[in-house]
Short mmCIF file of C-alpha atoms and ligand atoms in Angstrom, two decimals:
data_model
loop_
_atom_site.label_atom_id
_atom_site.label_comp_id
_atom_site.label_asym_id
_atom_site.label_seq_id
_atom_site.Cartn_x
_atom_site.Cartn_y
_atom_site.Cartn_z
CA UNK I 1 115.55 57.32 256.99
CA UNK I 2 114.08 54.33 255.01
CA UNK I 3 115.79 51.89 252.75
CA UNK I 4 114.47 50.99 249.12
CA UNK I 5 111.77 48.77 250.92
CA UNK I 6 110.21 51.92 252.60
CA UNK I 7 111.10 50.52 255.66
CA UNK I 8 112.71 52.57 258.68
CA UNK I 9 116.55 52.09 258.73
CA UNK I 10 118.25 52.61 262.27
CA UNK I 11 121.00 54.14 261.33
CA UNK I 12 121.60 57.36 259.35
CA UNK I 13 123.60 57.49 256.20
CA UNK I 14 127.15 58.42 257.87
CA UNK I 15 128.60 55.83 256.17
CA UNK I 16 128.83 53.34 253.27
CA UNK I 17 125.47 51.06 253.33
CA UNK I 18 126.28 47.71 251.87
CA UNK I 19 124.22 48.32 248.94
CA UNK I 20 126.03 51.46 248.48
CA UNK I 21 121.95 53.17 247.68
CA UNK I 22 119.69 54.68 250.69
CA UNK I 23 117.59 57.40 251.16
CA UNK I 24 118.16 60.30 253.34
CA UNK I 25 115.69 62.67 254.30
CA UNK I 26 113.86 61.61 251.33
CA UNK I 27 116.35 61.98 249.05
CA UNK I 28 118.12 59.02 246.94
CA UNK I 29 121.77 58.89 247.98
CA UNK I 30 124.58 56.89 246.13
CA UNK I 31 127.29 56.53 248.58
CA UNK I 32 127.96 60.32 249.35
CA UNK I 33 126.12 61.53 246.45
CA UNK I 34 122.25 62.81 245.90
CA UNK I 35 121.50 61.28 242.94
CA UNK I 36 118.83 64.16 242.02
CA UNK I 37 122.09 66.18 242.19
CA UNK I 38 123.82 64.75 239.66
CA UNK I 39 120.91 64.46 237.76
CA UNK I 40 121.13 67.94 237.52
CA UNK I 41 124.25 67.93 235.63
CA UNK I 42 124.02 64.60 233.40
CA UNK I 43 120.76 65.00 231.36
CA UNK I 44 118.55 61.97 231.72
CA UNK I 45 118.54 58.98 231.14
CA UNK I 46 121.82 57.35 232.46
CA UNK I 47 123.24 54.96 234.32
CA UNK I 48 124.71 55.67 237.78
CA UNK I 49 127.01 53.37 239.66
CA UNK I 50 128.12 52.69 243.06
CA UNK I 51 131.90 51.50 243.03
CA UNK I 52 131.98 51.34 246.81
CA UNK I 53 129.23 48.35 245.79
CA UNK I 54 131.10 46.57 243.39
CA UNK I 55 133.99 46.60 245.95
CA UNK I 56 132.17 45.41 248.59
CA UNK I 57 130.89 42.26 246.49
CA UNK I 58 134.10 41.25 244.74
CA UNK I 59 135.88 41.00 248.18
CA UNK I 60 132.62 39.16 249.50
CA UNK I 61 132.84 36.58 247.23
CA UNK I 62 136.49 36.29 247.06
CA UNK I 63 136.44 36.04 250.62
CA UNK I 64 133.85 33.30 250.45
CA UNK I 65 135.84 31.32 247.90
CA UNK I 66 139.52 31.39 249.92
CA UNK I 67 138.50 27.79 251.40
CA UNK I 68 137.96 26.57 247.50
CA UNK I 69 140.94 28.31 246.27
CA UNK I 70 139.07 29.46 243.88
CA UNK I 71 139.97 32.72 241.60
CA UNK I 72 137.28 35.42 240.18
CA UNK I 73 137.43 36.17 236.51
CA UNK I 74 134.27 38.49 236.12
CA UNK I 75 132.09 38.31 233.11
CA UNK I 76 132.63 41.60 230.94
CA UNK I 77 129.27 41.05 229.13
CA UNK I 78 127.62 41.97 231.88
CA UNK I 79 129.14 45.51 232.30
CA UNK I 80 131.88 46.12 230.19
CA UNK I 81 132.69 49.84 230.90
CA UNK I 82 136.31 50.67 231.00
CA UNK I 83 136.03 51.90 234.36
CA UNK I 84 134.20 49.17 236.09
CA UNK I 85 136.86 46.91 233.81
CA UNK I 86 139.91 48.72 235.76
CA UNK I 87 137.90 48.52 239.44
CA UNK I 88 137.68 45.15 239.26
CA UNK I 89 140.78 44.69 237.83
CA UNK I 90 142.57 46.59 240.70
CA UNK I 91 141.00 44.22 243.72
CA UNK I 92 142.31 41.24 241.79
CA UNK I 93 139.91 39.72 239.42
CA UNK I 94 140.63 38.22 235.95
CA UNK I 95 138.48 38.87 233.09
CA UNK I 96 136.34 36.70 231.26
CA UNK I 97 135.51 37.61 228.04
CA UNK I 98 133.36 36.20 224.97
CA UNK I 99 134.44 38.36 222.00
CA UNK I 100 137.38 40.30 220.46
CA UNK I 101 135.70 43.73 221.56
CA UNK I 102 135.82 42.49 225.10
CA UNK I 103 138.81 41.47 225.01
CA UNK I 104 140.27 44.67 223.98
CA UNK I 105 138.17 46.59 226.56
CA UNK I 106 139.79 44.02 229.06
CA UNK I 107 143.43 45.26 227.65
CA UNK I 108 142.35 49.13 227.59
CA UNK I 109 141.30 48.76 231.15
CA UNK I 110 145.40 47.59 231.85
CA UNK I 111 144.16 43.69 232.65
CA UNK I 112 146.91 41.35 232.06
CA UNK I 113 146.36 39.10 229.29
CA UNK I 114 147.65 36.47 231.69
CA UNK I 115 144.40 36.84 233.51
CA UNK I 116 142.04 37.00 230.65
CA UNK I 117 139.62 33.50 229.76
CA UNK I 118 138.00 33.76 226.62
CA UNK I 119 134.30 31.92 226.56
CA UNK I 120 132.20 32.13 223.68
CA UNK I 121 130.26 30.16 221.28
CA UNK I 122 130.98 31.28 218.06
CA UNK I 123 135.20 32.83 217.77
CA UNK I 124 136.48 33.98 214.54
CA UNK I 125 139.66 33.75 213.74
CA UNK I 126 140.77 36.56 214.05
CA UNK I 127 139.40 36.98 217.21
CA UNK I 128 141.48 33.36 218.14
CA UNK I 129 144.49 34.99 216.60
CA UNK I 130 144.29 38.12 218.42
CA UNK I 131 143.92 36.11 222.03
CA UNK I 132 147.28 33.96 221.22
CA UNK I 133 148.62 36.80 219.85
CA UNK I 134 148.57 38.91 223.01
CA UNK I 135 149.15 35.64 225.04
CA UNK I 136 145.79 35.14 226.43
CA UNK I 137 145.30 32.62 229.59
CA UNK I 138 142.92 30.44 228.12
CA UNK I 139 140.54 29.76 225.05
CA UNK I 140 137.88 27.68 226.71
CA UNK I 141 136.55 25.40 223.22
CA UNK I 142 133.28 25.26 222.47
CA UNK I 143 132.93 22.40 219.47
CA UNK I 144 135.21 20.02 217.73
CA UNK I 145 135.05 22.50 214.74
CA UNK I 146 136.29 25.18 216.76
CA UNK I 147 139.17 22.90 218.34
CA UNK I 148 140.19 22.38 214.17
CA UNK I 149 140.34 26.52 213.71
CA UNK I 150 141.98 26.78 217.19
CA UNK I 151 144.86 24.16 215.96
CA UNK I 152 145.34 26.13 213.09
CA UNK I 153 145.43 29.51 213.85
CA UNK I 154 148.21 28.35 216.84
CA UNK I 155 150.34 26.44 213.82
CA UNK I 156 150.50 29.12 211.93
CA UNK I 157 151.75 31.45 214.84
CA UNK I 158 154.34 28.32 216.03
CA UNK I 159 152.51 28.44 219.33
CA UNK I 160 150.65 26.13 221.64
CA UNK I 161 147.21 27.34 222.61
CA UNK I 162 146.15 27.23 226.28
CA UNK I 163 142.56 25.73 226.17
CA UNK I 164 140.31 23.73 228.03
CA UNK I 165 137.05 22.12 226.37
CA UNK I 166 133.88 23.87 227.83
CA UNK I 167 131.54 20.63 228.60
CA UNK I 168 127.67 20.57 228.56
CA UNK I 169 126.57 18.56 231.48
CA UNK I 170 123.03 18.61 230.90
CA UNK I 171 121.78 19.89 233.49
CA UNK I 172 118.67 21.89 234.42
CA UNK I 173 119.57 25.44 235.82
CA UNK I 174 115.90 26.05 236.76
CA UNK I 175 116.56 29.46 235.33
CA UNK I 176 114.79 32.04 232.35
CA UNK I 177 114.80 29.65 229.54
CA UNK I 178 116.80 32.53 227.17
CA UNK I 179 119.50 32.12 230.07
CA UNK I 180 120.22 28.25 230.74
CA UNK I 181 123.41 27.10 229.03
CA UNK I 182 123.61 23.83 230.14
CA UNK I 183 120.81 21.35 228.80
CA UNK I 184 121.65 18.50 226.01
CA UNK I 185 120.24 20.86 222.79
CA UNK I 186 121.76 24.21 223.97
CA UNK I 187 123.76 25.83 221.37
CA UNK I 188 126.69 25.85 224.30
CA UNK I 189 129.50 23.83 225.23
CA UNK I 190 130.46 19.87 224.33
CA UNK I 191 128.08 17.07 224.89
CA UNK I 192 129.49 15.23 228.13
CA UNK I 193 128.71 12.13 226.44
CA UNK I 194 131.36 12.95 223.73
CA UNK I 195 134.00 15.41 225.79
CA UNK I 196 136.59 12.41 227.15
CA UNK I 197 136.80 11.66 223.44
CA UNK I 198 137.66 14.91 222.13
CA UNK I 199 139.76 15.58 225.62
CA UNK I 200 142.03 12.05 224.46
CA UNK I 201 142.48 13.67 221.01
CA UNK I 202 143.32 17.26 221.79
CA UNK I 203 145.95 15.84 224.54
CA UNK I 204 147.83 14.33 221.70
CA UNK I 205 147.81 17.93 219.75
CA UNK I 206 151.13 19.57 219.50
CA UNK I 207 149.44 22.87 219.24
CA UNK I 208 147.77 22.50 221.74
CA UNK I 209 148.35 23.06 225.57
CA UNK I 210 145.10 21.13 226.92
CA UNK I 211 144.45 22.19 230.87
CA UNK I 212 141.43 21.05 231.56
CA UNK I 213 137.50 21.30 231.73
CA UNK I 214 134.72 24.25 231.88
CA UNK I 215 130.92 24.32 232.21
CA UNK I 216 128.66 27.01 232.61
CA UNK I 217 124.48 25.85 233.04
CA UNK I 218 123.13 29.53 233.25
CA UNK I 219 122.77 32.62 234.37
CA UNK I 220 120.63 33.81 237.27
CA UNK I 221 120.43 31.19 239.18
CA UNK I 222 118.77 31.16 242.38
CA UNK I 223 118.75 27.53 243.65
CA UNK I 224 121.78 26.26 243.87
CA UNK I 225 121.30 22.55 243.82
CA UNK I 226 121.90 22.67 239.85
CA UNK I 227 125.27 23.84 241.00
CA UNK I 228 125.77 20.51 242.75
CA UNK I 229 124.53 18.23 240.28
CA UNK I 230 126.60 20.27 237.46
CA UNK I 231 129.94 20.34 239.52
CA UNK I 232 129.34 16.39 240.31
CA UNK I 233 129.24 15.77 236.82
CA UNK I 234 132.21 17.53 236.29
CA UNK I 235 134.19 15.75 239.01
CA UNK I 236 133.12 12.62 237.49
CA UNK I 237 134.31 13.62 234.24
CA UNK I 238 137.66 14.79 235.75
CA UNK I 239 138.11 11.34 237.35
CA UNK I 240 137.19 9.19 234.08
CA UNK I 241 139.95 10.97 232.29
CA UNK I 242 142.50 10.95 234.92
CA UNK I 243 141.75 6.76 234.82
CA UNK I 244 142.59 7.28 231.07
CA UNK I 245 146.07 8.56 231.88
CA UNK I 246 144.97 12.00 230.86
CA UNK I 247 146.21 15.21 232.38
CA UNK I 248 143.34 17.88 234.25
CA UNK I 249 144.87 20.85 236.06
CA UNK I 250 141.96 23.34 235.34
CA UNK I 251 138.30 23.69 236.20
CA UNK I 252 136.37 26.66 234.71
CA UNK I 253 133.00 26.76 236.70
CA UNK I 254 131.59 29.59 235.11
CA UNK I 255 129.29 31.89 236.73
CA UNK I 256 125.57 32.54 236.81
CA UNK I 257 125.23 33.42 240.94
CA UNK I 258 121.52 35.43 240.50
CA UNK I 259 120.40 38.30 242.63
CA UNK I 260 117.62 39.66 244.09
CA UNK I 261 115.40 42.09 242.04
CA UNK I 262 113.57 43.41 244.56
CA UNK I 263 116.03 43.66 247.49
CA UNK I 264 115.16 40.89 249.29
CA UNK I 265 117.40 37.81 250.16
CA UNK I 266 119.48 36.27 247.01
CA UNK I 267 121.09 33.02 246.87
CA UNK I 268 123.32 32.46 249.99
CA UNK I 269 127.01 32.93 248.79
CA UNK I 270 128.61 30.71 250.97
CA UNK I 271 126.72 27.75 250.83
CA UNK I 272 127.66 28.48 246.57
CA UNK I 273 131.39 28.74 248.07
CA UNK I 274 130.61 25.86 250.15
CA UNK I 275 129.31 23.66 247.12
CA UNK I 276 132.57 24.39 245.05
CA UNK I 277 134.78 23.54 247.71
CA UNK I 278 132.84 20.45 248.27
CA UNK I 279 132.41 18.98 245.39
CA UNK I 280 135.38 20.13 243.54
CA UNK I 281 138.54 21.14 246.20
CA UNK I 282 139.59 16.78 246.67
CA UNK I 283 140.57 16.78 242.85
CA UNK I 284 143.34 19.34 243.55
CA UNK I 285 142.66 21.66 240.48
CA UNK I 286 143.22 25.42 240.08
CA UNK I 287 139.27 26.52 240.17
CA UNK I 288 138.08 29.57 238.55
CA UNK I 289 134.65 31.00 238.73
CA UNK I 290 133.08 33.46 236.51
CA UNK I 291 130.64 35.73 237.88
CA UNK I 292 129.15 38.95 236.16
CA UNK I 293 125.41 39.66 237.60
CA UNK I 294 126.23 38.82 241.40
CA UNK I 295 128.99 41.72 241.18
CA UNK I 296 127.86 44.39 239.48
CA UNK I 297 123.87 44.02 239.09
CA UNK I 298 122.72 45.98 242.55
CA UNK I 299 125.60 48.37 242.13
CA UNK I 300 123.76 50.27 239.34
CA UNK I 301 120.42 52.33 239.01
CA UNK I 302 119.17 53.69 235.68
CA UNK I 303 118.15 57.15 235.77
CA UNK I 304 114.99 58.04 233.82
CA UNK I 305 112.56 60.86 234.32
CA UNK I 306 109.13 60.55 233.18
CA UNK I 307 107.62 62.71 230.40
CA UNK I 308 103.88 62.52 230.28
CA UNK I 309 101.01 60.70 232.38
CA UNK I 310 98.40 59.40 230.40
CA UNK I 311 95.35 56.83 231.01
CA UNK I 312 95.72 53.93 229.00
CA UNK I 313 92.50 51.55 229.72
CA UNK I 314 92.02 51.36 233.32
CA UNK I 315 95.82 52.23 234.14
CA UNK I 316 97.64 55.42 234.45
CA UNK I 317 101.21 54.98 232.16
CA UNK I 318 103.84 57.54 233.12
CA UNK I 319 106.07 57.49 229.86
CA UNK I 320 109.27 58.06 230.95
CA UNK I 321 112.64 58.84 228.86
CA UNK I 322 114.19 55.98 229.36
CA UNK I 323 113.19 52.46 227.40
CA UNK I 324 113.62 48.91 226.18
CA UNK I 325 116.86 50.05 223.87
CA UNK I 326 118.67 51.74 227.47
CA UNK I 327 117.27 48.44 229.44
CA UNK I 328 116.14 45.64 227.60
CA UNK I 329 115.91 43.35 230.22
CA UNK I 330 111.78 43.79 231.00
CA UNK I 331 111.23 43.53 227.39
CA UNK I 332 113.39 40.55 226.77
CA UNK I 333 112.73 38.05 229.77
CA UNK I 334 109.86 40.16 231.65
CA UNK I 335 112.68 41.34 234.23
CA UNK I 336 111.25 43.31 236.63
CA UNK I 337 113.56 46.40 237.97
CA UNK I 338 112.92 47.98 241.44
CA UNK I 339 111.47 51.66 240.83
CA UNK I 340 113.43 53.76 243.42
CA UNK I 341 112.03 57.45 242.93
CA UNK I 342 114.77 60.25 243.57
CA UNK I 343 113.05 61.91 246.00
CA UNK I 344 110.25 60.59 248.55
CA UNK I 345 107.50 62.35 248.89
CA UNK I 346 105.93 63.36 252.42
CA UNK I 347 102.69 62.49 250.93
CA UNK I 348 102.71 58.75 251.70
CA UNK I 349 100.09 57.87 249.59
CA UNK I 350 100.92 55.83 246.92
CA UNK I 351 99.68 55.22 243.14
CA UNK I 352 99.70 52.71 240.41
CA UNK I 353 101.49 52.73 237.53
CA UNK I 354 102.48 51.04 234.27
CA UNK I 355 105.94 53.00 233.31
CA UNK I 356 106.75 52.70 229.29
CA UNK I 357 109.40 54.05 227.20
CA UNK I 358 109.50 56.00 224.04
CA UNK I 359 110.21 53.33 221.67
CA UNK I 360 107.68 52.16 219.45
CA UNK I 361 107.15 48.92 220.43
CA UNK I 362 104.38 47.68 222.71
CA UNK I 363 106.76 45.47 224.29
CA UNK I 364 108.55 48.72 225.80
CA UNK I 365 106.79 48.95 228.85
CA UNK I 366 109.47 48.38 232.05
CA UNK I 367 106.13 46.60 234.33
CA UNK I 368 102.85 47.92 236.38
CA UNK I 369 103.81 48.95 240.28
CA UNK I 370 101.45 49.40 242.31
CA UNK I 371 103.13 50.91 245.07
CA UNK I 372 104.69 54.49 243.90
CA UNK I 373 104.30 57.75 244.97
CA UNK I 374 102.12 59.86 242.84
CA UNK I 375 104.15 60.96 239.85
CA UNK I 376 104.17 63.82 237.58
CA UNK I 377 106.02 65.24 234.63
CA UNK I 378 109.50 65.89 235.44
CA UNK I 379 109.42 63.56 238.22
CA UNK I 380 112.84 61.80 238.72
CA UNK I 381 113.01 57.90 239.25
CA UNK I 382 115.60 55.43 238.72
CA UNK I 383 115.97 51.66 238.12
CA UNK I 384 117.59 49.88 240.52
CA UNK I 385 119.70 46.38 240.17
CA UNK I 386 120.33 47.61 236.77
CA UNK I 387 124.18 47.46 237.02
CA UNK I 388 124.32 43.82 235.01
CA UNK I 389 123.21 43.28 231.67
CA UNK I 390 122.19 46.93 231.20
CA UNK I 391 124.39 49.37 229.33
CA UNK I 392 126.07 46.57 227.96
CA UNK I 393 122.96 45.26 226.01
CA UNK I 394 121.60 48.63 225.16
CA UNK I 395 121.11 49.63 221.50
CA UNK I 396 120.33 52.63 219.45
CA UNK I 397 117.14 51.11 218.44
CA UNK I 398 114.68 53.86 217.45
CA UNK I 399 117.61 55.76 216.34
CA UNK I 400 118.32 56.68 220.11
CA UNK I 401 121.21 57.37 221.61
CA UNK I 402 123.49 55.43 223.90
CA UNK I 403 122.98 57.05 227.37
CA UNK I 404 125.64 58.42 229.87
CA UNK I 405 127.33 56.18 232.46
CA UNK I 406 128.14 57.53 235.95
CA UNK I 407 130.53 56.38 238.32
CA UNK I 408 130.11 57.28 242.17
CA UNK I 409 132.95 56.64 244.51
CA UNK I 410 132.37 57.82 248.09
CA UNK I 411 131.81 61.28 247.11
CA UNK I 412 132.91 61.84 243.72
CA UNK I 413 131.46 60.89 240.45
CA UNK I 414 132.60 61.04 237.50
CA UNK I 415 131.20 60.53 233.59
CA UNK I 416 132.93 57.09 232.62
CA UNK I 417 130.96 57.05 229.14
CA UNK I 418 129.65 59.87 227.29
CA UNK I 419 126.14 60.09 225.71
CA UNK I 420 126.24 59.05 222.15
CA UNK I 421 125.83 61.96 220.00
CA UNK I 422 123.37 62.00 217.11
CA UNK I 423 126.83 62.77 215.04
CA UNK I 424 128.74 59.74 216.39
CA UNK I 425 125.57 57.93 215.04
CA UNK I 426 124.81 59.56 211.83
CA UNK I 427 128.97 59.62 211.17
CA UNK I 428 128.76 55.75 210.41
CA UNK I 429 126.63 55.73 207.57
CA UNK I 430 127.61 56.84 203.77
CA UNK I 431 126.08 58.00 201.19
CA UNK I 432 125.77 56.09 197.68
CA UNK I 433 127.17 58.14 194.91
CA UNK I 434 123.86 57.13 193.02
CA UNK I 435 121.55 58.15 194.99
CA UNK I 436 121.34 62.71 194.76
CA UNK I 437 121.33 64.70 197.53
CA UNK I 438 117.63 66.22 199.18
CA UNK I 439 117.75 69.58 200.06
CA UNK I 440 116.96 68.67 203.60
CA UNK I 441 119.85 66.65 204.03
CA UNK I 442 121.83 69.85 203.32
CA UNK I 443 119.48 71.84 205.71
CA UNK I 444 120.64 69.00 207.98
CA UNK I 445 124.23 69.11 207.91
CA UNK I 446 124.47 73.23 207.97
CA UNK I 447 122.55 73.30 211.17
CA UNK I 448 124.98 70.87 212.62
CA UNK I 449 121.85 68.63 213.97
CA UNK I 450 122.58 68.31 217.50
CA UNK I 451 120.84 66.20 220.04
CA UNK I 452 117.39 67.09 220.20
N1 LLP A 501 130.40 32.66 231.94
C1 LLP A 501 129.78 32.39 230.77
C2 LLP A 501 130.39 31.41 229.86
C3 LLP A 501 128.58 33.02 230.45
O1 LLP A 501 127.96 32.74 229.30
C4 LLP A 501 128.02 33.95 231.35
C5 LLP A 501 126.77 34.63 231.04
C6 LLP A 501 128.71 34.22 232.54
C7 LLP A 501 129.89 33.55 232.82
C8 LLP A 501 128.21 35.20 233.56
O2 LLP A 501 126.96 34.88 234.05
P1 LLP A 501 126.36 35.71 235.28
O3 LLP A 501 127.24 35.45 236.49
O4 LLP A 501 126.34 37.14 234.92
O5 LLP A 501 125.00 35.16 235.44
N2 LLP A 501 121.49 39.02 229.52
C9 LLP A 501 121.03 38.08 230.51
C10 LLP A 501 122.15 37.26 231.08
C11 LLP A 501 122.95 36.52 230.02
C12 LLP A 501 124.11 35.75 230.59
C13 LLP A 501 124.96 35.20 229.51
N3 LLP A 501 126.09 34.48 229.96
C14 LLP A 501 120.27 38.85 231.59
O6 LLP A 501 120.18 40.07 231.51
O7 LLP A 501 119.72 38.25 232.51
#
């Protein structure tokens, strides 16, 4: 038996590997589960997940972060399926959430608003209103201008809204420059020259019930010394406005813990636990963090299986079904996802490839390996650490259709989303009354035009 690396593994697959993905007798197993298997009965592509993973993470950390006292609140963006949603939910994490949509996915999935944080840059109104309207935890403020619509909305309802003001300590994450959050000139948070200001003035604000501080610098971080200097800028924060007489009982530390892409070592969790604790535990705050990649990314694969071969200059592409609108991460910050075929081949000879999707955009090409088996039509492969940031950002670009999500669990699985339909597509648009009906739009709709 070998694990993702190709490398011989000791011991069989008799139980749960940590990863929750391994390969026996040359077959791709999640948990209990041949992924070829259930290939066989969810058309490709989809997205398959391992919830024995995600378990194994959340407890990790939490484990990590009992010294801090520190509570999880995971970061729907980056999976927001119901499912996942509940799993989490049901070992004892919060939600954090960055849009009305979320937060009723957060609701569906039975989380209590009282465990709900709601980040984001840009809130409506409506979306404020629905939060206090359900009793959310916290708004964490983004602006002044938001704090104004915030005071509002929580007049008109008679009710005091729970916030604390996000702060931007400018700091360098030293991630993917579409992913850092925390430099003076990001669209995100409160300049930290200007927060104790705005802190003094919302403290006086009968609408509203000021707790404290967040931050967030980024996602995908992988050194953790921006951590420190972030947190330490925090703490100093905490204690100027303390020395003003003013009140902080919460720190929102946001999340942004990276992984590894190609299954090697990722950022050491404890010495992240050990940071918080350090530099934050002596003020005597209730700490939140707010993960999403770290639990959820290596828990999921996307399922593709590849169409044609064809030589494209001095490279073989395998085109597979799959592409840039199912994973847009390659396209959009030159992520590179491990290619973990379904089934090994005896033949250990091993090709180059570049793998590209359907879409037409030259930009829809997933990376050049140049270490897989040989592949041909029909051939089954997956991408793995695509749990995070994967069917949550897909689109229907190309007028494709959402794919299927998968959950595993031991040695069930079960269809936790549905492909779209070209129906559920088509079934959003109108027609203008000026415009006359072609006769192949009728053809259309008496054939019923099902998924090709
Ligand atoms: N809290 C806030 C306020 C955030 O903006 C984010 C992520 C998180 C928590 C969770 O960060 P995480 O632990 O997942 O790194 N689409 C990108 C990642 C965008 C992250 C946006 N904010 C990607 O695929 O790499």
């Amino acid at each position: 038996m070998t694990n993702h690396n190709g490398q011989e593994q000791a011991t069989p697959l008799t139980a749960l590997q940590p990863d929750g993905f391994a390969y026996l007798n040359g077959e791709l197993f999640v948990e209990g589960l041949s992924v070829d298997k259930i290939a066989d009965k969810v058309p490709t592509p989809f997205y398959c997940y391992s919830a024995a993973t995600i378990r194994n993470a959340y407890t990790l950390l939490a484990d990590k972060l009992k010294p801090s006292g520190a509570s999880i609140c995971f970061a729907v963006k980056a999976n927001s399926n119901i499912s996942v949603l509940r799993l989490l939910s049901g070992l004892g994490s919060g939600m954090d959430i960055v849009s009305g949509g979320e937060l009723e996915r957060a609701l569906t999935a039975g989380v209590s608003p009282s465990k709900i944080v709601f980040s984001g840059v840009g809130k409506t109104r409506a979306e404020i209103a629905r939060a206090l309207g359900v009793g959310i935890h916290q708004i964490n403020v983004e602006s002044a201008a938001e704090l104004d619509v915030i005071r509002d909305v929580a007049r008109n309802f008679g009710c005091r809204a729970p916030i604390v003001l996000r702060v931007n300590p400018d700091v360098d994450a030293r991630t993917h420059a579409k992913i850092s959050t925390g430099k003076k000139g990001d669209k995100f948070g409160i300049s930290i020259e200007s927060i104790t200001d705005l802190y003094a003035s919302a403290a006086e604000a009968p609408e509203l019930d000021l707790q404290g501080l967040a931050v967030h610098i980024g996602s995908q971080l992988l050194n953790l010394s921006p951590y420190q200097a972030a947190y330490g800028r925090l703490a100093t924060v905490v204690k100027e406005l303390r020395s003003n007489g003013l009140a902080v009982r919460r720190l929102d530390l946001g999340g942004g813990l990276g992984i590894s892409y190609d299954f090697g070592l990722g950022p050491d969790v404890s010495e992240y636990a050990d940071i918080i604790t350090e530099s934050l535990s002596g003020l005597r705050c209730e700490l939140t963090v707010e993960p999403g990649r770290w639990l959820v990314g290596p828990a999921g694969i996307l399922v593709t299986e590849v169409l044609y071969l064809k030589k494209t200059g001095d490279i073989v592409t395998a085109v597979v079904d799959a592409a840039m609108n199912d994973l847009i991460r390659p396209s959009l910050y030159g992520a590179v996802h491990p290619v973990l075929p379904l089934r090994s081949s005896d033949d250990r000879s091993t090709c180059a490839y570049q793998l590209a999707g359907p879409v037409c955009e030259t930009s829809d090409v997933f990376g050049s390996y140049g270490n897989l088996p040989p592949l041909q039509s029909g051939a089954r492969i997956s991408f793995g650490c695509a749990g995070a940031y994967g069917a949550s950002m897909a689109s229907s670009y190309n007028s494709r259709d959402l794919v299927a999500e998968v959950l595993v669990d031991v040695d069930r699985f079960r269809l936790i989303r549905r492909r779209q339909t070209i129906d559920d597509l088509l079934g959003l648009e109108t027609s203008t009354p000026w415009q006359t009906t072609q006769p192949n739009a009728e053809a259309a709709n008496t054939v019923g035009m099902g998924r090709i």
